[in-house]
Tab-separated table of C-alpha atoms in Angstrom:
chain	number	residue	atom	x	y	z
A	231	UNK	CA	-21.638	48.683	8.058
A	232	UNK	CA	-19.794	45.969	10.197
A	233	UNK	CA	-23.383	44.252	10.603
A	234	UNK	CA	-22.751	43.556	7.225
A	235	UNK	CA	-19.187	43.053	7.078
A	236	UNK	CA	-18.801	46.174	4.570
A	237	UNK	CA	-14.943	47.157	5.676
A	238	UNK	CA	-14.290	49.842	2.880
A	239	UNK	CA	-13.898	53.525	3.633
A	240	UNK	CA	-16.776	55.365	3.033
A	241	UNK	CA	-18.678	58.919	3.836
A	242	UNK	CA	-22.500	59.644	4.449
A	243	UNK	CA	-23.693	62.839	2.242
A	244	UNK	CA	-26.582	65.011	2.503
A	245	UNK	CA	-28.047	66.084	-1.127
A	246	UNK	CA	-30.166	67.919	-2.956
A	247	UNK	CA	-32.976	65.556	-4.632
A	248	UNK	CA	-33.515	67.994	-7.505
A	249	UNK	CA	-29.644	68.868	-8.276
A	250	UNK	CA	-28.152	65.928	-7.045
A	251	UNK	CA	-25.799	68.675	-5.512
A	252	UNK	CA	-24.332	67.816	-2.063
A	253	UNK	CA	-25.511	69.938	1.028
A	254	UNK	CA	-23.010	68.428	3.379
A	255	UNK	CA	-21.058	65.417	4.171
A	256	UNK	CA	-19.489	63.965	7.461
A	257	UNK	CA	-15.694	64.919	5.660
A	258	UNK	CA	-14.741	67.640	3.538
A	259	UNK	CA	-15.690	68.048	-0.019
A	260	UNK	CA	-12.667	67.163	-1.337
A	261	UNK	CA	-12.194	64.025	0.365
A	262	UNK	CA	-15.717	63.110	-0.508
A	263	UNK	CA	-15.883	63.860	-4.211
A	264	UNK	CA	-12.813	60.647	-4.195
A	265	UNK	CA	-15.358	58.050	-3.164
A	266	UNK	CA	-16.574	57.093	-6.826
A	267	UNK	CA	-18.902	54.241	-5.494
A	268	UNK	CA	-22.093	55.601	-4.862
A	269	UNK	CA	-25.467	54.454	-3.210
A	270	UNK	CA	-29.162	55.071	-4.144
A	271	UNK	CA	-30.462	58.045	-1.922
A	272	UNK	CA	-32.451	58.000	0.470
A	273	UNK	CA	-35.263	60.673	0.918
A	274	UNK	CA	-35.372	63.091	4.381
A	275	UNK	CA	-38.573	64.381	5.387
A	276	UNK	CA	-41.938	64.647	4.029
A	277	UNK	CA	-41.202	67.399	1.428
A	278	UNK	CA	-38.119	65.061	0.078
A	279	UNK	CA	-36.325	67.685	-0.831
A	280	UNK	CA	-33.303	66.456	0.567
A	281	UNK	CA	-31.743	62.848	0.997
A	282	UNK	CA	-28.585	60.955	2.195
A	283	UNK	CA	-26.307	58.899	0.336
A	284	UNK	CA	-23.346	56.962	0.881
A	285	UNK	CA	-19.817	57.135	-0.998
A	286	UNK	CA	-17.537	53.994	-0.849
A	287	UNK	CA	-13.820	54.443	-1.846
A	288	UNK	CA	-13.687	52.245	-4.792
A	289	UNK	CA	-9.720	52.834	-5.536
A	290	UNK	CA	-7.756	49.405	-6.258
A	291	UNK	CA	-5.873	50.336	-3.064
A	292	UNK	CA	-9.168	50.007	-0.949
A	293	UNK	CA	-10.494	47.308	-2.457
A	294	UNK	CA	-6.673	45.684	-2.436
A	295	UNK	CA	-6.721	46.328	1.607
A	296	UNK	CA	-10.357	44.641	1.751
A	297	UNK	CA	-9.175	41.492	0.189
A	298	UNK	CA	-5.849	41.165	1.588
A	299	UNK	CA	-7.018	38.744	3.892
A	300	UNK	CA	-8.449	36.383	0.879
A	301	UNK	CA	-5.292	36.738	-1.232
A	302	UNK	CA	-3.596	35.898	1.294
A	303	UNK	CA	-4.816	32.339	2.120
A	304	UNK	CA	-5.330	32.061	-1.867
A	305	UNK	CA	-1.766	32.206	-2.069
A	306	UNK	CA	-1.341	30.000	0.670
A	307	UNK	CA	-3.209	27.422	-0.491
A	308	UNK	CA	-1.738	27.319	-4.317
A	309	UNK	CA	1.613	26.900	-2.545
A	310	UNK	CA	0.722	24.022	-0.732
A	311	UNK	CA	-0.711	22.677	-3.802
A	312	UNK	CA	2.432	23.116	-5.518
A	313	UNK	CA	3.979	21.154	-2.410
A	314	UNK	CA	2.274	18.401	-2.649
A	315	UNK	CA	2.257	18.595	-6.773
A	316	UNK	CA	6.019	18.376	-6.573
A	317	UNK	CA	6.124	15.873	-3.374
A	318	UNK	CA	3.786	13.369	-6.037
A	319	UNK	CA	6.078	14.070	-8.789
A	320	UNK	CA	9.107	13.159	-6.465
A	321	UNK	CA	7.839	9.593	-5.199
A	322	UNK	CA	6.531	8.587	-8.949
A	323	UNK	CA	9.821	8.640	-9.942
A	324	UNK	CA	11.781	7.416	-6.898
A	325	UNK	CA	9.716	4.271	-6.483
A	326	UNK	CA	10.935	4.077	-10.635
A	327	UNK	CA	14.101	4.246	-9.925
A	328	UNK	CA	14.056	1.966	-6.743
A	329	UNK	CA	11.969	-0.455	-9.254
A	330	UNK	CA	14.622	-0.427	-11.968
A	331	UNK	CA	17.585	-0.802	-8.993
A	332	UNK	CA	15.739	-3.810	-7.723
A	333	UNK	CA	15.310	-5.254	-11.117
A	334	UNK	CA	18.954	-4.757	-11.908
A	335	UNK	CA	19.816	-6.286	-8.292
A	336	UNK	CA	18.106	-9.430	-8.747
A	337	UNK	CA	19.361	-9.626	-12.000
A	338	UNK	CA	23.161	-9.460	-10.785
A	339	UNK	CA	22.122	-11.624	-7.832
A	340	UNK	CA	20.736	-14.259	-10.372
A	341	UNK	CA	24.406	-15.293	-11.833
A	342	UNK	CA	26.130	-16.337	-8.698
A	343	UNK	CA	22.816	-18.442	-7.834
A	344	UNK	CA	22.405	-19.633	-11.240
A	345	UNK	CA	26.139	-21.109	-11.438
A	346	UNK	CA	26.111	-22.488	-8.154
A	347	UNK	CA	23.138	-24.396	-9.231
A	348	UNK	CA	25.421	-25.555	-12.152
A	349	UNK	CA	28.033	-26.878	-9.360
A	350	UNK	CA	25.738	-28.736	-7.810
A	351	UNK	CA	24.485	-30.200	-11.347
A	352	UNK	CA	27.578	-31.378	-12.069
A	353	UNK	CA	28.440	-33.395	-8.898
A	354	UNK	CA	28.476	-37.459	-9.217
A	355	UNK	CA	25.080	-38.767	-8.580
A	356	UNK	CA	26.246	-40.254	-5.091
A	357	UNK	CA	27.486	-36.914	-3.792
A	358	UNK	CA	24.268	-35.576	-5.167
A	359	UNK	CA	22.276	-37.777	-2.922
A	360	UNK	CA	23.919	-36.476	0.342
A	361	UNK	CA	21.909	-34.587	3.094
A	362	UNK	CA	23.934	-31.015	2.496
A	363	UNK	CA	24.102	-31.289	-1.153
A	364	UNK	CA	19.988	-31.876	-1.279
A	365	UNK	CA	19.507	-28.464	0.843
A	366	UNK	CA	21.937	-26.418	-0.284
A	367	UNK	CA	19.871	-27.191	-4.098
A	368	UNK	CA	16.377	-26.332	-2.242
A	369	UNK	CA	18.167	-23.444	-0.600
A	370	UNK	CA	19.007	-22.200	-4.288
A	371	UNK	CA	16.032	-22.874	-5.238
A	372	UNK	CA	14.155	-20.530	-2.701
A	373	UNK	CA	16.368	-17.755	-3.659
A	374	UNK	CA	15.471	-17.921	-7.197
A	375	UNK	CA	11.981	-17.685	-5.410
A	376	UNK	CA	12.382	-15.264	-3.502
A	377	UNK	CA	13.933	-13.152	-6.128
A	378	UNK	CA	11.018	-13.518	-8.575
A	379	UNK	CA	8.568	-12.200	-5.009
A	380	UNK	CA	10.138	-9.227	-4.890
A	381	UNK	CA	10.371	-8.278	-8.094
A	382	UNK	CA	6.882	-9.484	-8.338
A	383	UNK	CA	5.786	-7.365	-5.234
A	384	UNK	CA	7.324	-3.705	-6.529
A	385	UNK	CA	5.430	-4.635	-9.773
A	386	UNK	CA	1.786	-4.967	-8.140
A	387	UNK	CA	0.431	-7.307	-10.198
A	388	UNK	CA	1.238	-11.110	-10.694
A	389	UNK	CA	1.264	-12.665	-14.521
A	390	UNK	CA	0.439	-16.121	-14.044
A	391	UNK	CA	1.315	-19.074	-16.780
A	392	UNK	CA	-1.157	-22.331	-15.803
A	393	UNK	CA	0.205	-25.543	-16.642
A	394	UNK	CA	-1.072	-29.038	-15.307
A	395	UNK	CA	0.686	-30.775	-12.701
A	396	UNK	CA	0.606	-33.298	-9.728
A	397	UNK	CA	-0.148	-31.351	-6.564
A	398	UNK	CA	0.465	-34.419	-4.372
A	399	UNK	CA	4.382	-34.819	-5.929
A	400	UNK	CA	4.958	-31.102	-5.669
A	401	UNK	CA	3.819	-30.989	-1.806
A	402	UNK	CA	6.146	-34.581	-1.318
A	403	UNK	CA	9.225	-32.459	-2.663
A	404	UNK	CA	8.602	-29.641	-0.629
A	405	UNK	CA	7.802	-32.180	2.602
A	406	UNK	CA	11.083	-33.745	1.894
A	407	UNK	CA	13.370	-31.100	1.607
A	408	UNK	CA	11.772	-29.229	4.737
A	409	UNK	CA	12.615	-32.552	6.729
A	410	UNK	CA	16.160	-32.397	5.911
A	411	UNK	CA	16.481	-28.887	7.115
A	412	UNK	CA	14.357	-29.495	10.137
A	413	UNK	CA	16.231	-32.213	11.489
A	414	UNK	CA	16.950	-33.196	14.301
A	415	UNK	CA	14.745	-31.616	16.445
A	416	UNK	CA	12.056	-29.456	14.267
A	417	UNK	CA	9.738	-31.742	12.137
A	418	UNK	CA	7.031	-31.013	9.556
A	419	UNK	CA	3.908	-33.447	8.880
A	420	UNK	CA	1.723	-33.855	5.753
A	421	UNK	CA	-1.575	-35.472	5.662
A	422	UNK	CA	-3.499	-35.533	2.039
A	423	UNK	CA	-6.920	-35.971	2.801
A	424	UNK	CA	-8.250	-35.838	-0.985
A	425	UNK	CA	-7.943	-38.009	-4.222
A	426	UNK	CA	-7.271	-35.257	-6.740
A	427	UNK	CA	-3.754	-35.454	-7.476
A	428	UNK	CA	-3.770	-33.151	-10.737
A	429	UNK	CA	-4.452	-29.251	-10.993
A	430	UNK	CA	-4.392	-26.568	-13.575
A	431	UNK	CA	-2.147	-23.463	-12.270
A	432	UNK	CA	0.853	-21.546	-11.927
A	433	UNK	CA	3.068	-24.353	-10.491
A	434	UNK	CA	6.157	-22.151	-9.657
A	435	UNK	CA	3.714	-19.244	-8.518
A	436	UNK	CA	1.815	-22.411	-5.968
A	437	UNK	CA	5.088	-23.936	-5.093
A	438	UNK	CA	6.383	-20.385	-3.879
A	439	UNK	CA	2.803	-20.055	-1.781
A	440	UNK	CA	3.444	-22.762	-0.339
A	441	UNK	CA	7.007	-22.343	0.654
A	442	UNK	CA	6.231	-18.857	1.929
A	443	UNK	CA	3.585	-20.347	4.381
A	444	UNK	CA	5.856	-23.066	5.486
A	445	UNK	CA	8.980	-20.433	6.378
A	446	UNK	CA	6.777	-18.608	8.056
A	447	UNK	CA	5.407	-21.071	10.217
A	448	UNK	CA	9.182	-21.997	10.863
A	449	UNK	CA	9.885	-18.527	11.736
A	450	UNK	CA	7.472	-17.897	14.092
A	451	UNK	CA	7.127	-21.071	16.173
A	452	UNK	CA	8.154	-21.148	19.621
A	453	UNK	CA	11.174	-23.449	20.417
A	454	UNK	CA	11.697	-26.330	18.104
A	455	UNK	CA	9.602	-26.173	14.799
A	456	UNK	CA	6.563	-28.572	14.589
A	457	UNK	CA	4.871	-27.495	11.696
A	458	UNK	CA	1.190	-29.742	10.032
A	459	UNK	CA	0.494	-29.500	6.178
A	460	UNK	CA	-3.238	-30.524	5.289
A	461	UNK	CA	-3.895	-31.099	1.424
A	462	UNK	CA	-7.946	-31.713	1.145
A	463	UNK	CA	-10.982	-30.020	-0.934
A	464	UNK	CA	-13.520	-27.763	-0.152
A	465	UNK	CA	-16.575	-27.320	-2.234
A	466	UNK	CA	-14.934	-26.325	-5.492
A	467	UNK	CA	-11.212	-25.598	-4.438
A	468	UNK	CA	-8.654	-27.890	-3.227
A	469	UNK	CA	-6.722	-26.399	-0.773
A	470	UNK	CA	-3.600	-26.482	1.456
A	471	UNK	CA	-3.364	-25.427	4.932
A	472	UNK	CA	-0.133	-24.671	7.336
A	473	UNK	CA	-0.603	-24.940	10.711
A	474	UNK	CA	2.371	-23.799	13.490
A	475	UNK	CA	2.311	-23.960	17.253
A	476	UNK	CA	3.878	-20.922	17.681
A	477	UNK	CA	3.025	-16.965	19.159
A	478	UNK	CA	-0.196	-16.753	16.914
A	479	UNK	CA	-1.063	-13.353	15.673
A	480	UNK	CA	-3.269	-10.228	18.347
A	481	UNK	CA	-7.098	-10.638	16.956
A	482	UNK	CA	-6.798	-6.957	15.990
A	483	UNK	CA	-4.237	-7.279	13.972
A	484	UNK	CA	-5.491	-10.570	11.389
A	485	UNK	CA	-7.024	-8.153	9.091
A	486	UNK	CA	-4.333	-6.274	8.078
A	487	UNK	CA	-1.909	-9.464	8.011
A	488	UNK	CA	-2.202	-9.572	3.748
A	489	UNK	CA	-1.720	-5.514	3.572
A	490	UNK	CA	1.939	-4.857	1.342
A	491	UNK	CA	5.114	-3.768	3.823
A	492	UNK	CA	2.696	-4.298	6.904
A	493	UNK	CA	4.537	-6.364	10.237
A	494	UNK	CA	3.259	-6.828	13.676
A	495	UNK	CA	4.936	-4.234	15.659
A	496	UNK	CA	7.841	-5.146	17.905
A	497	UNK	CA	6.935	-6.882	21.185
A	498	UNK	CA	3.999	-8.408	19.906
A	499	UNK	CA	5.109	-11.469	18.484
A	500	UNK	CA	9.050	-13.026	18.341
A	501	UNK	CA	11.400	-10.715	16.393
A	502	UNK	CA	12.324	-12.169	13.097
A	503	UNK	CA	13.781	-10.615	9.718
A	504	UNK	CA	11.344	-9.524	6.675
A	505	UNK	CA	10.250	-7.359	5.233
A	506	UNK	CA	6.097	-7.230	5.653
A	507	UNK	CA	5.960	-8.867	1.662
A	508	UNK	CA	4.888	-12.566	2.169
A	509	UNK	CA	1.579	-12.817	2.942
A	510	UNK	CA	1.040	-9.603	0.507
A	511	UNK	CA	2.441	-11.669	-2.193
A	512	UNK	CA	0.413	-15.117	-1.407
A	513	UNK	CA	-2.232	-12.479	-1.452
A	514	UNK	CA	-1.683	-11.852	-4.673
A	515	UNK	CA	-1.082	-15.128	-6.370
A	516	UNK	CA	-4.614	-16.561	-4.817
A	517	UNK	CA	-6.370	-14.006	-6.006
A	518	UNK	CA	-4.550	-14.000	-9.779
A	519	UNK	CA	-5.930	-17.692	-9.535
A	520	UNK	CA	-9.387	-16.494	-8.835
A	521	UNK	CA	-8.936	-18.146	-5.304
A	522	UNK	CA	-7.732	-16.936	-1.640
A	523	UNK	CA	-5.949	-17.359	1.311
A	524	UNK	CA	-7.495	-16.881	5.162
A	525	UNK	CA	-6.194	-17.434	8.130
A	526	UNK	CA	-6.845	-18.674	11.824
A	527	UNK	CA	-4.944	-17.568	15.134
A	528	UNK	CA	-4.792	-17.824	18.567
A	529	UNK	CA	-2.404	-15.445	20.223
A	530	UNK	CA	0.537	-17.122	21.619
A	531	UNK	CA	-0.600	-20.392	20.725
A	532	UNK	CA	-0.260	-20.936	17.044
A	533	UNK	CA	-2.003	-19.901	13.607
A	534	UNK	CA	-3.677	-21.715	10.298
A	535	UNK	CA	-3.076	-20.618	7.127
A	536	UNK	CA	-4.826	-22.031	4.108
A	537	UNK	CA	-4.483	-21.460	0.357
A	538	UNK	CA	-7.566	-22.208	-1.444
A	539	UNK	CA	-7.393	-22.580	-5.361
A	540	UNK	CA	-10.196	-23.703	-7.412
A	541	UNK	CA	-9.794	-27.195	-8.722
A	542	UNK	CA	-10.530	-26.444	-12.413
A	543	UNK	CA	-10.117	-23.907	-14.260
């Protein structure tokens, strides 16, 4: 029986062929006649007037004992799958409430910004002019940026509104402003290397590409900033590339640069604040504009990033 993995309690019976009667059994009768689960017989001798069968106890309480093991690990298994049913449940609603926190966050954190930008409105044009006054507007401006990344981020997807505008006058504003905050010794260089001054997209979506590329080049330069912005076409996207002379990015790790939350661990490049979301997010408004973003590195001696966007759409 263990050949076959048969486990139940059973007896082996001698009976009569014509009667059906038993003859003898290896227990007592009364033991035997229990064991309701019966086999076909099997014929002794030539005359076959005698034959063996075999009695299986078929009570629940057998049968219970010979698939204890199974129900067991049954029930072990549904309870895990409850587990992880209720761990799912948990994080579908966390991540809503951390949405709707973060939603109500930037929302609070969008008056004080919004009536500092009035201040700065209302200033005298001379006073507007001044070094501090022009960054402390771009600075505002960035956090209204920033704001609208995050909240753009927890959401997954990016809504885009295209619009015509002057590439070339959008990249001088952002050129500007970055020299002001640079100086004295950091500096930042553009070079626009095509004639197409106009393009159809998101310009506060592009303009908060850019800027993203730009910090991060900042960021992660080594000693004083010294930052190159190209502006040239490429088959049928015009495109904008940051380049840094900074601590580059490991080889093994430029795939996984654009993945949501995902930093460089500690000791592999400087140490800097953030939060993994920037390159996610430039991710994310190439590819709403049916373009991309790729990048170029050499570890410990600077990285290329370049935001390619088709020219007409």
């Amino acid at each position: 029986m263990a050949k076959y993995d048969i486990k139940l309690p059973y007896v082996i019976e001698k009976v009569d062929c014509a009667t059906q009667k038993p003859i003898g059994a290896t227990v007592s009768r009364e033991v035997s006649k229990n064991y309701g689960l019966v086999t076909d017989s099997l014929p002794l001798g030539i005359d076959g007037k005698a034959a063996l069968v075999v009695r299986f106890d078929n009570s629940y309480s057998a049968m219970f004992r010979h698939m204890q093991r199974f129900l067991v690990s049954s029930i072990e298994i549904v309870v895990i799958l409850i587990l992880i049913l209720y761990f799912l449940i948990y994080t579908i609603f966390y991540q809503k409430r951390v949405s709707e926190q973060l939603k109500n966050m930037s929302h609070e954190m969008r008056n004080p910004i919004a009536f500092l930008q009035r201040v700065l409105d209302s200033l005298p044009d001379a006073q507007r002019r001044s070094r501090l006054v022009k960054v402390g507007e771009f600075k505002i401006t960035l956090a209204n940026l920033m704001l609208d990344k995050l909240l753009t981020i927890k959401k997954a997807r990016i809504d885009i509104h295209p619009e015509e505008f002057s590439v070339r006058q959008l990249l001088d504003n952002v050129m500007m402003q970055y020299e002001l905050m640079l100086e004295p010794t950091g500096k930042i260089k553009l070079e626009y290397e095509t004639t197409q001054e106009l393009i159809t997209a998101d310009k506060l979506c592009f303009l908060n590409a850019i800027v993203n590329l730009v910090d991060n080049a900042i960021k992660y330069s080594s000693g004083a900033p010294d930052i190159f912005v190209r502006c040239f076409t490429a088959g049928d996207y015009l495109c904008v590339s940051v380049t840094d002379h900074g601590v580059g990015i490991p080889k093994k790790y430029l795939k996984r640069i654009f993945r949501r939350e995902f930093r460089i661990p500690k000791g592999k490049t400087v140490r800097c604040t953030g939060f993994g979301i920037g390159l996610s997010y430039i991710k994310m408004i190439a590819k709403a504009h049916k373009g991309k973003i790729t990048v170029s590195s050499i570890y410990k001696k600077g990285s290329t990033f370049t935001l390619s966007i088709p020219k007409n759409r």
